[in-house]
GROMACS .gro file of C-alpha atoms in nm:
model
  292
    1MET     CA    1   9.286  13.976  18.193
    2ASN     CA    2   8.962  14.174  18.218
    3ARG     CA    3   8.743  14.090  17.919
    4PHE     CA    4   8.479  14.350  18.000
    5SER     CA    5   8.498  14.724  17.939
    6ASN     CA    6   8.364  14.977  18.189
    7ARG     CA    7   8.094  15.068  17.941
    8THR     CA    8   7.993  14.704  17.920
    9PHE     CA    9   7.967  14.688  18.299
   10VAL     CA   10   7.718  14.975  18.304
   11THR     CA   11   7.513  14.844  18.014
   12LEU     CA   12   7.494  14.496  18.162
   13ALA     CA   13   7.398  14.640  18.497
   14LEU     CA   14   7.103  14.814  18.338
   15LEU     CA   15   7.016  14.494  18.157
   16GLY     CA   16   7.025  14.293  18.477
   17LEU     CA   17   6.809  14.542  18.665
   18ALA     CA   18   6.559  14.584  18.388
   19SER     CA   19   6.504  14.226  18.291
   20SER     CA   20   6.610  13.951  18.528
   21SER     CA   21   6.544  14.124  18.858
   22VAL     CA   22   6.199  14.255  18.775
   23VAL     CA   23   6.090  13.920  18.638
   24ALA     CA   24   6.230  13.736  18.939
   25GLN     CA   25   6.015  13.944  19.170
   26GLN     CA   26   5.701  13.925  18.959
   27ARG     CA   27   5.716  13.547  18.928
   28GLU     CA   28   5.687  13.521  19.304
   29VAL     CA   29   5.343  13.682  19.299
   30ALA     CA   30   5.190  13.591  18.963
   31LYS     CA   31   5.234  13.282  18.750
   32PRO     CA   32   5.156  13.307  18.378
   33ALA     CA   33   4.874  13.096  18.238
   34ALA     CA   34   4.960  12.755  18.101
   35THR     CA   35   5.037  12.736  17.730
   36PRO     CA   36   5.110  12.445  17.493
   37HIS     CA   37   5.467  12.575  17.454
   38ILE     CA   38   5.757  12.589  17.699
   39ILE     CA   39   6.123  12.685  17.685
   40GLY     CA   40   6.286  12.347  17.743
   41ALA     CA   41   6.649  12.447  17.705
   42ALA     CA   42   6.871  12.746  17.656
   43LYS     CA   43   7.132  12.638  17.402
   44LEU     CA   44   7.482  12.783  17.397
   45ILE     CA   45   7.716  12.749  17.100
   46ILE     CA   46   8.050  12.638  17.241
   47GLY     CA   47   8.395  12.524  17.135
   48ASP     CA   48   8.573  12.255  17.336
   49VAL     CA   49   8.313  12.029  17.497
   50LYS     CA   50   8.519  11.903  17.790
   51GLN     CA   51   8.638  12.251  17.886
   52ASN     CA   52   8.290  12.405  17.879
   53GLN     CA   53   8.115  12.109  18.040
   54THR     CA   54   8.367  12.113  18.325
   55TYR     CA   55   8.304  12.487  18.370
   56TYR     CA   56   7.929  12.444  18.422
   57GLU     CA   57   7.979  12.138  18.642
   58GLN     CA   58   8.234  12.304  18.869
   59MET     CA   59   8.100  12.659  18.874
   60PHE     CA   60   7.723  12.594  18.888
   61GLY     CA   61   7.697  12.235  19.007
   62MET     CA   62   7.527  12.117  18.690
   63LYS     CA   63   7.533  11.754  18.581
   64GLU     CA   64   7.512  11.591  18.243
   65VAL     CA   65   7.161  11.448  18.205
   66SER     CA   66   7.183  11.349  17.840
   67HIS     CA   67   7.430  11.360  17.554
   68PHE     CA   68   7.369  11.376  17.179
   69SER     CA   69   7.622  11.369  16.898
   70SER     CA   70   7.664  11.313  16.527
   71ALA     CA   71   8.003  11.212  16.386
   72GLY     CA   72   8.175  11.510  16.229
   73VAL     CA   73   7.873  11.737  16.281
   74TYR     CA   74   7.818  11.817  16.649
   75ASP     CA   75   7.868  11.711  17.009
   76GLU     CA   76   7.609  11.822  17.266
   77PRO     CA   77   7.601  11.747  17.638
   78ILE     CA   78   7.274  11.848  17.804
   79MET     CA   79   7.327  11.994  18.150
   80GLY     CA   80   7.068  12.000  18.426
   81LEU     CA   81   7.015  12.083  18.791
   82GLN     CA   82   6.680  11.938  18.903
   83GLU     CA   83   6.448  11.690  18.736
   84GLY     CA   84   6.179  11.861  18.530
   85ASP     CA   85   6.354  12.199  18.507
   86ALA     CA   86   6.474  12.365  18.188
   87ARG     CA   87   6.812  12.247  18.067
   88LEU     CA   88   7.128  12.412  17.944
   89ALA     CA   89   7.247  12.256  17.618
   90LEU     CA   90   7.615  12.299  17.531
   91PHE     CA   91   7.625  12.263  17.153
   92SER     CA   92   7.963  12.224  16.986
   93PRO     CA   93   7.950  12.240  16.604
   94LEU     CA   94   8.235  12.027  16.469
   95ALA     CA   95   8.236  12.163  16.113
   96GLU     CA   96   8.138  12.526  16.172
   97LYS     CA   97   8.397  12.796  16.227
   98PRO     CA   98   8.376  12.977  16.563
   99ILE     CA   99   8.161  13.289  16.551
  100LYS     CA  100   8.212  13.612  16.743
  101LYS     CA  101   8.014  13.627  17.067
  102SER     CA  102   7.796  13.918  17.172
  103GLN     CA  103   7.902  14.117  17.478
  104TYR     CA  104   7.547  14.069  17.611
  105PRO     CA  105   7.417  13.770  17.813
  106VAL     CA  106   7.258  13.481  17.626
  107VAL     CA  107   7.131  13.295  17.933
  108LEU     CA  108   7.009  13.386  18.283
  109ILE     CA  109   7.067  13.167  18.587
  110TYR     CA  110   6.880  13.224  18.915
  111THR     CA  111   7.046  13.106  19.235
  112ALA     CA  112   7.029  13.132  19.613
  113GLU     CA  113   7.398  13.037  19.621
  114PHE     CA  114   7.517  13.361  19.464
  115ASP     CA  115   7.818  13.408  19.694
  116ALA     CA  116   7.942  13.051  19.658
  117ILE     CA  117   7.904  13.044  19.280
  118THR     CA  118   8.065  13.380  19.215
  119LYS     CA  119   8.352  13.298  19.452
  120ARG     CA  120   8.416  12.971  19.270
  121ILE     CA  121   8.429  13.155  18.938
  122GLU     CA  122   8.670  13.415  19.075
  123ASP     CA  123   8.888  13.153  19.244
  124ALA     CA  124   8.911  12.968  18.913
  125LYS     CA  125   9.038  13.292  18.751
  126GLN     CA  126   8.743  13.295  18.512
  127PRO     CA  127   8.593  13.628  18.394
  128LEU     CA  128   8.330  13.766  18.632
  129ASN     CA  129   8.195  14.108  18.714
  130ARG     CA  130   7.998  14.159  19.035
  131LEU     CA  131   7.780  14.461  18.977
  132PRO     CA  132   7.809  14.718  19.260
  133ALA     CA  133   7.502  14.843  19.446
  134SER     CA  134   7.534  15.175  19.266
  135GLN     CA  135   7.445  14.989  18.945
  136SER     CA  136   7.228  14.700  19.067
  137GLY     CA  137   7.031  14.869  19.346
  138THR     CA  138   6.892  14.612  19.592
  139PHE     CA  139   6.964  14.322  19.359
  140ARG     CA  140   7.276  14.108  19.345
  141ILE     CA  141   7.387  14.046  18.988
  142ALA     CA  142   7.705  13.920  18.828
  143ILE     CA  143   7.804  13.865  18.466
  144ALA     CA  144   8.033  13.572  18.388
  145ARG     CA  145   8.180  13.441  18.064
  146ASP     CA  146   8.221  13.073  17.995
  147PRO     CA  147   8.533  12.937  17.818
  148SER     CA  148   8.366  12.991  17.479
  149GLY     CA  149   8.290  13.356  17.552
  150ASN     CA  150   7.916  13.323  17.616
  151ALA     CA  151   7.801  13.588  17.866
  152VAL     CA  152   7.603  13.439  18.155
  153GLU     CA  153   7.386  13.657  18.379
  154ILE     CA  154   7.371  13.536  18.740
  155LEU     CA  155   7.095  13.671  18.965
  156SER     CA  156   7.064  13.610  19.338
  157ARG     CA  157   6.716  13.515  19.459
  158PRO     CA  158   6.571  13.265  19.710
  159GLY     CA  159   6.494  12.915  19.591
  160LYS     CA  160   6.667  12.662  19.373
  161THR     CA  161   6.937  12.729  19.118
  162GLU     CA  162   6.776  12.713  18.774
  163VAL     CA  163   6.787  12.837  18.418
  164GLY     CA  164   6.558  13.139  18.429
  165GLY     CA  165   6.569  13.258  18.072
  166SER     CA  166   6.709  13.211  17.725
  167LYS     CA  167   6.821  13.539  17.570
  168LEU     CA  168   6.831  13.582  17.193
  169ILE     CA  169   7.025  13.861  17.025
  170VAL     CA  170   6.812  14.016  16.749
  171ASP     CA  171   6.861  14.298  16.501
  172ASP     CA  172   6.501  14.424  16.508
  173ARG     CA  173   6.315  14.373  16.832
  174GLN     CA  174   5.972  14.450  16.687
  175LYS     CA  175   6.004  14.204  16.398
  176ALA     CA  176   6.128  13.934  16.635
  177GLU     CA  177   5.849  14.002  16.883
  178ASP     CA  178   5.585  13.982  16.610
  179PHE     CA  179   5.731  13.649  16.498
  180TYR     CA  180   5.713  13.483  16.841
  181ILE     CA  181   5.362  13.616  16.899
  182ARG     CA  182   5.245  13.488  16.560
  183ILE     CA  183   5.414  13.147  16.579
  184PHE     CA  184   5.371  13.062  16.948
  185GLY     CA  185   5.115  13.309  17.079
  186ALA     CA  186   5.376  13.414  17.335
  187ALA     CA  187   5.278  13.703  17.559
  188ALA     CA  188   5.498  14.011  17.553
  189GLY     CA  189   5.592  14.093  17.911
  190GLN     CA  190   5.831  14.353  18.049
  191ARG     CA  191   5.988  14.599  17.805
  192PHE     CA  192   6.311  14.789  17.855
  193LYS     CA  193   6.471  15.045  17.629
  194THR     CA  194   6.782  15.258  17.676
  195ALA     CA  195   7.028  15.424  17.443
  196ALA     CA  196   7.217  15.092  17.438
  197TYR     CA  197   6.946  14.831  17.387
  198ASP     CA  198   6.581  14.748  17.321
  199GLU     CA  199   6.445  14.438  17.496
  200VAL     CA  200   6.119  14.254  17.551
  201LEU     CA  201   6.064  13.943  17.763
  202MET     CA  202   5.832  13.689  17.599
  203GLN     CA  203   5.645  13.468  17.843
  204PHE     CA  204   5.603  13.096  17.773
  205GLY     CA  205   5.374  12.972  18.051
  206GLN     CA  206   5.541  12.892  18.380
  207GLY     CA  207   5.877  12.801  18.230
  208PRO     CA  208   6.175  13.026  18.158
  209PHE     CA  209   6.118  13.345  17.962
  210LEU     CA  210   6.256  13.416  17.616
  211ALA     CA  211   6.427  13.756  17.599
  212LEU     CA  212   6.453  13.929  17.261
  213PHE     CA  213   6.744  14.167  17.299
  214GLN     CA  214   6.840  14.420  17.031
  215PRO     CA  215   7.175  14.590  17.095
  216LEU     CA  216   7.174  14.947  16.969
  217THR     CA  217   7.550  14.999  17.002
  218GLU     CA  218   7.669  14.662  16.871
  219ALA     CA  219   7.664  14.572  16.502
  220PRO     CA  220   7.476  14.252  16.408
  221LEU     CA  221   7.697  13.946  16.443
  222PRO     CA  222   7.698  13.625  16.237
  223LYS     CA  223   7.454  13.353  16.347
  224SER     CA  224   7.515  12.983  16.381
  225ARG     CA  225   7.295  12.754  16.173
  226PHE     CA  226   7.244  12.550  16.488
  227PRO     CA  227   6.970  12.628  16.742
  228VAL     CA  228   7.015  12.866  17.034
  229VAL     CA  229   6.692  12.769  17.211
  230ALA     CA  230   6.472  12.460  17.231
  231ILE     CA  231   6.096  12.510  17.250
  232TYR     CA  232   5.872  12.214  17.332
  233THR     CA  233   5.511  12.217  17.216
  234THR     CA  234   5.202  11.998  17.241
  235ASP     CA  235   5.055  12.188  16.944
  236PHE     CA  236   5.325  12.094  16.693
  237ASP     CA  237   5.115  12.071  16.376
  238ALA     CA  238   4.967  12.418  16.422
  239VAL     CA  239   5.310  12.564  16.499
  240LEU     CA  240   5.457  12.399  16.189
  241LYS     CA  241   5.180  12.544  15.973
  242ARG     CA  242   5.248  12.893  16.107
  243VAL     CA  243   5.623  12.849  16.049
  244GLN     CA  244   5.551  12.748  15.689
  245ASP     CA  245   5.321  13.047  15.642
  246ALA     CA  246   5.587  13.283  15.780
  247GLY     CA  247   5.815  13.182  15.492
  248LEU     CA  248   6.143  13.217  15.682
  249GLY     CA  249   6.245  12.859  15.622
  250TYR     CA  250   6.285  12.548  15.836
  251ARG     CA  251   6.433  12.203  15.815
  252GLU     CA  252   6.306  11.876  15.957
  253ILE     CA  253   6.534  11.678  16.186
  254LYS     CA  254   6.537  11.303  16.238
  255SER     CA  255   6.455  11.195  16.590
  256SER     CA  256   6.551  10.872  16.762
  257SER     CA  257   6.191  10.850  16.883
  258PRO     CA  258   5.938  10.741  16.616
  259ASP     CA  259   5.662  10.935  16.791
  260SER     CA  260   5.849  11.263  16.790
  261ARG     CA  261   5.897  11.536  16.534
  262ILE     CA  262   6.159  11.810  16.541
  263ILE     CA  263   6.214  12.107  16.314
  264ILE     CA  264   6.473  12.383  16.313
  265ALA     CA  265   6.312  12.714  16.218
  266GLN     CA  266   6.461  13.062  16.181
  267ASP     CA  267   6.336  13.383  16.337
  268PRO     CA  268   6.366  13.716  16.149
  269ALA     CA  269   6.709  13.780  16.307
  270GLY     CA  270   6.845  13.449  16.180
  271ASN     CA  271   6.842  13.273  16.516
  272ALA     CA  272   6.786  12.900  16.472
  273ILE     CA  273   6.506  12.763  16.692
  274GLU     CA  274   6.460  12.396  16.775
  275ILE     CA  275   6.088  12.312  16.795
  276ILE     CA  276   6.009  11.971  16.946
  277ARG     CA  277   5.674  11.795  16.965
  278ARG     CA  278   5.602  11.650  17.308
  279ALA     CA  279   5.308  11.462  17.455
  280PRO     CA  280   5.066  11.657  17.677
  281GLY     CA  281   5.177  11.640  18.038
  282ALA     CA  282   5.531  11.527  17.959
  283PRO     CA  283   5.801  11.717  18.153
  284ALA     CA  284   6.032  11.929  17.940
  285SER     CA  285   6.332  11.731  18.059
  286LEU     CA  286   6.200  11.420  17.884
  287ALA     CA  287   6.223  11.561  17.533
  288PRO     CA  288   6.342  11.302  17.279
  289PRO     CA  289   6.700  11.314  17.154
  290ALA     CA  290   6.754  11.468  16.816
  291LYS     CA  291   6.979  11.359  16.533
  292LYS     CA  292   7.083  11.687  16.382
   0.00000   0.00000   0.00000
């Protein structure tokens, strides 16, 4: 059964061209300056853990690199591809009712194995739309949906397969942009606006970007209280002070590491953000486990 409408195909094609493809090209010629903050993991809210974990293992070749859980609260395998790269966290709330998923992508994956990955998804009878050249131009883009309904943007480009961006759905792009500039000093990069959406790509050093995507034809959807992105910082105390000053609320999370601190903050759209203190020079993949 086709879970995408024709209108969705066109909109997502524009999204893929405007955001992922442009950024992919630009990153080959100019690397952003280093910052104390980095996107360590895109976090997807899922249902059945085994079903979704198997999907990302079989379709994208990911492996479980860590696993966190809390009895009756959540189960979270952390999926990775290469050591030191950003992760994909599959977060299954055990006491939260499933929420409706946006039609728009919430994560971007770059890959040089575009044909092999998309064929595997199609052969498995999983939802996938390969965008035709009339919509994607010179770029090769496909939109998949995992078993929990999360839309995944897949972009063909040379190099390793990696998580290229975490994409947050917001209800006011400007308010969200101001928040991430104020809290993290993130640089606003490419901007794209059509009759269907308003989007800005926030740059966090040399790691994945953070896209703030405001649908203009989709009503705001409920948000999970659990995080949809993990941001690591070596400037934790200053970030915490700015979060407190913003007045949008946060909660402190116990960590299994005595030297670590973790908070869950909220952006103006209600997206929960996991902010993790890390030591200078530590790779993002070595973030301490959290006890949510």
